[in-house]
Amino acid sequence: MRDQEDQERRWLASCRKGDSNACAHIVRAYQDTALRTAFLMTNDRQAAEDVAQNAFLNAFRHLNRFDPERPFRPWFLTILSNEARMHLRGRKRRRDQELSDDVPDGAEADAILTRLIRDDERTRVRAALAELDEPFRTTVILFYFNDLSIEEIASAIDSQPGTVKSRLHRGRQHLRQILTGEQMTSEPSTTSIQPERRASR
């Protein structure tokens, strides 16, 4: 793990100098994470690809703001989540103006999820996530699907740790209700919505 981190730092240092090969290494290392996260947030294959591409471009453009002594992944996911939220806001404005909804192709959506999310309940989880309002959806995705800590999520969405905990609690209550059809309880189980979550911090 330490060797991988050192290699990543070398790639990022080369990226700052304009090394396209080093940038390509970073893209390959985070491409699946970027696509998966963007897709869960937008529920749209083409939008996920656009969001991920813009996130990489913005990350490389602003590498001078990145502290190389800190992990790259949370910083990059901050940029990605901001891109996804901007896309969703723009999509909502367009829909309000056009008074119509563009339904994403189900077969294409399931195809990318099959590749990127290794979970038998992925379709139900995706549908449940789509029903969550912001900012609960982003908080749940960053915590359960990207394994960010409460503090890292707070930094990513420019909020306080206490607010993140509250949103996470409410978000998983709603998810559990959607996925199980049960009434909310004061301390709902999170088993059904942890396809990639490691041991909690």
mmCIF file of C-alpha atoms in Angstrom:
data_model
loop_
_atom_site.group_PDB
_atom_site.id
_atom_site.type_symbol
_atom_site.label_atom_id
_atom_site.label_comp_id
_atom_site.label_asym_id
_atom_site.label_seq_id
_atom_site.Cartn_x
_atom_site.Cartn_y
_atom_site.Cartn_z
ATOM 1 C CA MET A 1 0.000 0.000 0.000
ATOM 2 C CA ARG A 2 2.809 2.417 0.881
ATOM 3 C CA ASP A 3 4.538 1.660 -2.426
ATOM 4 C CA GLN A 4 1.297 2.417 -4.287
ATOM 5 C CA GLU A 5 0.915 5.711 -2.443
ATOM 6 C CA ASP A 6 4.506 6.674 -3.251
ATOM 7 C CA GLN A 7 3.988 5.786 -6.906
ATOM 8 C CA GLU A 8 0.808 7.843 -7.004
ATOM 9 C CA ARG A 9 2.643 10.841 -5.554
ATOM 10 C CA ARG A 10 5.265 10.501 -8.282
ATOM 11 C CA TRP A 11 2.570 10.364 -10.956
ATOM 12 C CA LEU A 12 0.867 13.451 -9.522
ATOM 13 C CA ALA A 13 4.165 15.321 -9.361
ATOM 14 C CA SER A 14 4.715 14.457 -13.033
ATOM 15 C CA CYS A 15 1.163 15.542 -13.866
ATOM 16 C CA ARG A 16 1.972 18.979 -12.448
ATOM 17 C CA LYS A 17 4.791 19.172 -14.983
ATOM 18 C CA GLY A 18 2.454 18.318 -17.843
ATOM 19 C CA ASP A 19 3.340 14.630 -18.221
ATOM 20 C CA SER A 20 0.387 13.150 -20.123
ATOM 21 C CA ASN A 21 1.494 9.576 -19.412
ATOM 22 C CA ALA A 22 1.381 10.222 -15.674
ATOM 23 C CA CYS A 23 -2.097 11.732 -16.045
ATOM 24 C CA ALA A 24 -3.189 8.613 -17.921
ATOM 25 C CA HIS A 25 -2.006 6.468 -14.996
ATOM 26 C CA ILE A 26 -4.126 8.535 -12.600
ATOM 27 C CA VAL A 27 -7.162 8.244 -14.860
ATOM 28 C CA ARG A 28 -6.801 4.471 -15.075
ATOM 29 C CA ALA A 29 -6.401 4.210 -11.309
ATOM 30 C CA TYR A 30 -9.592 6.154 -10.555
ATOM 31 C CA GLN A 31 -11.733 5.675 -13.640
ATOM 32 C CA ASP A 32 -14.001 2.952 -12.248
ATOM 33 C CA THR A 33 -14.488 4.819 -8.975
ATOM 34 C CA ALA A 34 -15.296 8.012 -10.867
ATOM 35 C CA LEU A 35 -17.778 6.365 -13.249
ATOM 36 C CA ARG A 36 -19.480 4.377 -10.522
ATOM 37 C CA THR A 37 -19.879 7.376 -8.227
ATOM 38 C CA ALA A 38 -21.047 9.678 -11.021
ATOM 39 C CA PHE A 39 -23.539 7.091 -12.246
ATOM 40 C CA LEU A 40 -24.995 6.546 -8.774
ATOM 41 C CA MET A 41 -25.401 10.310 -8.404
ATOM 42 C CA THR A 42 -26.871 11.010 -11.849
ATOM 43 C CA ASN A 43 -28.536 7.675 -12.744
ATOM 44 C CA ASP A 44 -27.513 8.328 -16.349
ATOM 45 C CA ARG A 45 -24.724 6.574 -18.280
ATOM 46 C CA GLN A 46 -23.799 9.451 -20.594
ATOM 47 C CA ALA A 47 -24.006 11.977 -17.782
ATOM 48 C CA ALA A 48 -21.733 9.789 -15.632
ATOM 49 C CA GLU A 49 -19.121 9.713 -18.377
ATOM 50 C CA ASP A 50 -19.332 13.493 -18.846
ATOM 51 C CA VAL A 51 -19.142 14.167 -15.109
ATOM 52 C CA ALA A 52 -16.159 11.845 -14.678
ATOM 53 C CA GLN A 53 -14.320 13.383 -17.621
ATOM 54 C CA ASN A 54 -14.916 16.925 -16.353
ATOM 55 C CA ALA A 55 -13.804 15.912 -12.871
ATOM 56 C CA PHE A 56 -10.492 14.564 -14.173
ATOM 57 C CA LEU A 57 -9.931 17.669 -16.300
ATOM 58 C CA ASN A 58 -10.641 19.990 -13.381
ATOM 59 C CA ALA A 59 -8.461 17.942 -11.042
ATOM 60 C CA PHE A 60 -5.486 18.147 -13.402
ATOM 61 C CA ARG A 61 -6.144 21.827 -14.064
ATOM 62 C CA HIS A 62 -6.079 22.622 -10.340
ATOM 63 C CA LEU A 63 -3.372 20.257 -9.129
ATOM 64 C CA ASN A 64 -1.486 23.267 -7.819
ATOM 65 C CA ARG A 65 -4.185 23.508 -5.116
ATOM 66 C CA PHE A 66 -3.743 19.892 -4.049
ATOM 67 C CA ASP A 67 -1.616 19.149 -0.993
ATOM 68 C CA PRO A 68 0.621 16.210 -2.039
ATOM 69 C CA GLU A 69 0.987 15.178 1.600
ATOM 70 C CA ARG A 70 -2.716 14.340 1.746
ATOM 71 C CA PRO A 71 -4.584 11.482 0.000
ATOM 72 C CA PHE A 72 -5.632 12.242 -3.561
ATOM 73 C CA ARG A 73 -8.830 10.170 -3.547
ATOM 74 C CA PRO A 74 -10.952 12.321 -1.157
ATOM 75 C CA TRP A 75 -9.796 15.506 -2.920
ATOM 76 C CA PHE A 76 -10.705 14.064 -6.311
ATOM 77 C CA LEU A 77 -14.101 12.832 -5.085
ATOM 78 C CA THR A 78 -14.812 16.341 -3.811
ATOM 79 C CA ILE A 79 -14.343 17.634 -7.353
ATOM 80 C CA LEU A 80 -16.397 14.769 -8.786
ATOM 81 C CA SER A 81 -19.320 15.251 -6.408
ATOM 82 C CA ASN A 82 -19.367 18.972 -7.179
ATOM 83 C CA GLU A 83 -19.452 18.198 -10.911
ATOM 84 C CA ALA A 84 -22.315 15.755 -10.400
ATOM 85 C CA ARG A 85 -24.317 18.247 -8.337
ATOM 86 C CA MET A 86 -23.819 20.936 -10.969
ATOM 87 C CA HIS A 87 -25.005 18.517 -13.629
ATOM 88 C CA LEU A 88 -28.111 17.654 -11.594
ATOM 89 C CA ARG A 89 -28.922 21.314 -11.016
ATOM 90 C CA GLY A 90 -28.537 22.011 -14.729
ATOM 91 C CA ARG A 91 -30.685 19.016 -15.621
ATOM 92 C CA LYS A 92 -33.404 20.152 -13.236
ATOM 93 C CA ARG A 93 -33.404 23.635 -14.754
ATOM 94 C CA ARG A 94 -33.671 22.179 -18.257
ATOM 95 C CA ARG A 95 -36.502 19.909 -17.224
ATOM 96 C CA ASP A 96 -38.338 22.777 -15.550
ATOM 97 C CA GLN A 97 -37.995 24.806 -18.739
ATOM 98 C CA GLU A 98 -39.007 21.996 -21.071
ATOM 99 C CA LEU A 99 -41.621 20.497 -18.722
ATOM 100 C CA SER A 100 -40.514 17.011 -19.735
ATOM 101 C CA ASP A 101 -38.388 14.183 -18.364
ATOM 102 C CA ASP A 102 -35.752 12.255 -20.314
ATOM 103 C CA VAL A 103 -35.807 8.669 -19.083
ATOM 104 C CA PRO A 104 -32.363 6.980 -19.344
ATOM 105 C CA ASP A 105 -32.168 3.744 -21.324
ATOM 106 C CA GLY A 106 -32.625 0.927 -18.804
ATOM 107 C CA ALA A 107 -30.512 -1.602 -20.691
ATOM 108 C CA GLU A 108 -27.570 0.797 -20.933
ATOM 109 C CA ALA A 109 -27.901 1.742 -17.275
ATOM 110 C CA ASP A 110 -27.916 -1.872 -16.142
ATOM 111 C CA ALA A 111 -24.935 -2.672 -18.374
ATOM 112 C CA ILE A 112 -22.659 -0.132 -16.723
ATOM 113 C CA LEU A 113 -23.856 -1.133 -13.267
ATOM 114 C CA THR A 114 -23.151 -4.782 -14.040
ATOM 115 C CA ARG A 115 -19.550 -3.840 -14.745
ATOM 116 C CA LEU A 116 -19.020 -1.317 -11.979
ATOM 117 C CA ILE A 117 -21.081 -2.482 -9.010
ATOM 118 C CA ARG A 118 -20.548 -6.072 -7.868
ATOM 119 C CA ASP A 119 -23.734 -6.626 -5.921
ATOM 120 C CA ASP A 120 -26.763 -8.851 -6.579
ATOM 121 C CA GLU A 121 -29.118 -6.126 -5.419
ATOM 122 C CA ARG A 122 -27.563 -3.392 -7.563
ATOM 123 C CA THR A 123 -30.761 -2.617 -9.493
ATOM 124 C CA ARG A 124 -32.833 -2.209 -6.349
ATOM 125 C CA VAL A 125 -30.093 -0.193 -4.654
ATOM 126 C CA ARG A 126 -29.763 2.099 -7.678
ATOM 127 C CA ALA A 127 -33.516 2.647 -7.798
ATOM 128 C CA ALA A 128 -33.602 3.369 -4.068
ATOM 129 C CA LEU A 129 -30.709 5.829 -4.329
ATOM 130 C CA ALA A 130 -32.516 7.636 -7.137
ATOM 131 C CA GLU A 131 -35.431 8.247 -4.774
ATOM 132 C CA LEU A 132 -33.246 10.001 -2.193
ATOM 133 C CA ASP A 133 -33.238 13.782 -2.263
ATOM 134 C CA GLU A 134 -30.030 15.753 -2.163
ATOM 135 C CA PRO A 135 -27.927 16.142 -0.089
ATOM 136 C CA PHE A 136 -28.779 12.718 1.420
ATOM 137 C CA ARG A 137 -27.955 10.853 -1.817
ATOM 138 C CA THR A 138 -24.459 12.332 -2.104
ATOM 139 C CA THR A 139 -23.712 11.683 1.566
ATOM 140 C CA VAL A 140 -24.803 8.042 1.358
ATOM 141 C CA ILE A 141 -22.878 7.413 -1.878
ATOM 142 C CA LEU A 142 -19.641 8.924 -0.569
ATOM 143 C CA PHE A 143 -19.896 7.003 2.707
ATOM 144 C CA TYR A 144 -21.092 3.547 1.626
ATOM 145 C CA PHE A 145 -19.821 3.277 -1.938
ATOM 146 C CA ASN A 146 -16.552 5.223 -1.623
ATOM 147 C CA ASP A 147 -15.689 4.536 2.021
ATOM 148 C CA LEU A 148 -14.986 8.163 2.920
ATOM 149 C CA SER A 149 -14.946 9.123 6.575
ATOM 150 C CA ILE A 150 -17.406 11.589 8.094
ATOM 151 C CA GLU A 151 -14.669 14.235 8.147
ATOM 152 C CA GLU A 152 -13.732 13.617 4.507
ATOM 153 C CA ILE A 153 -17.370 13.902 3.415
ATOM 154 C CA ALA A 154 -17.758 17.115 5.414
ATOM 155 C CA SER A 155 -14.775 18.547 3.558
ATOM 156 C CA ALA A 156 -16.093 17.302 0.201
ATOM 157 C CA ILE A 157 -19.531 18.902 0.570
ATOM 158 C CA ASP A 158 -18.376 21.939 2.582
ATOM 159 C CA SER A 159 -20.384 21.058 5.666
ATOM 160 C CA GLN A 160 -19.927 20.175 9.331
ATOM 161 C CA PRO A 161 -19.311 16.588 10.559
ATOM 162 C CA GLY A 162 -22.442 16.765 12.708
ATOM 163 C CA THR A 163 -24.523 17.713 9.681
ATOM 164 C CA VAL A 164 -23.021 14.832 7.697
ATOM 165 C CA LYS A 165 -23.882 12.372 10.483
ATOM 166 C CA SER A 166 -27.460 13.646 10.581
ATOM 167 C CA ARG A 167 -27.848 13.401 6.802
ATOM 168 C CA LEU A 168 -26.316 9.938 6.769
ATOM 169 C CA HIS A 169 -28.661 8.766 9.518
ATOM 170 C CA ARG A 170 -31.749 10.101 7.736
ATOM 171 C CA GLY A 171 -30.552 8.898 4.343
ATOM 172 C CA ARG A 172 -30.046 5.313 5.463
ATOM 173 C CA GLN A 173 -33.396 5.344 7.264
ATOM 174 C CA HIS A 174 -35.094 6.281 3.995
ATOM 175 C CA LEU A 175 -33.058 3.708 2.052
ATOM 176 C CA ARG A 176 -33.924 0.951 4.476
ATOM 177 C CA GLN A 177 -37.600 1.819 4.232
ATOM 178 C CA ILE A 178 -37.448 1.789 0.418
ATOM 179 C CA LEU A 179 -35.467 -1.463 0.195
ATOM 180 C CA THR A 180 -37.382 -3.455 2.806
ATOM 181 C CA GLY A 181 -40.790 -1.840 2.807
ATOM 182 C CA GLU A 182 -40.592 -1.596 6.586
ATOM 183 C CA GLN A 183 -41.479 1.371 8.715
ATOM 184 C CA MET A 184 -38.555 3.489 9.926
ATOM 185 C CA THR A 185 -37.106 2.649 13.321
ATOM 186 C CA SER A 186 -34.963 4.781 15.577
ATOM 187 C CA GLU A 187 -31.808 2.778 14.793
ATOM 188 C CA PRO A 188 -32.257 1.074 11.418
ATOM 189 C CA SER A 189 -29.896 -1.673 10.255
ATOM 190 C CA THR A 190 -27.562 -0.729 7.402
ATOM 191 C CA THR A 191 -26.874 -4.275 6.215
ATOM 192 C CA SER A 192 -28.925 -4.013 3.026
ATOM 193 C CA ILE A 193 -27.180 -0.884 1.749
ATOM 194 C CA GLN A 194 -23.534 -1.757 2.272
ATOM 195 C CA PRO A 195 -22.455 -3.482 -0.967
ATOM 196 C CA GLU A 196 -18.899 -2.146 -0.731
ATOM 197 C CA ARG A 197 -18.626 -0.701 2.771
ATOM 198 C CA ARG A 198 -15.743 -1.972 4.881
ATOM 199 C CA ALA A 199 -15.773 -1.997 8.661
ATOM 200 C CA SER A 200 -17.089 1.345 9.882
ATOM 201 C CA ARG A 201 -14.729 3.772 11.499
#
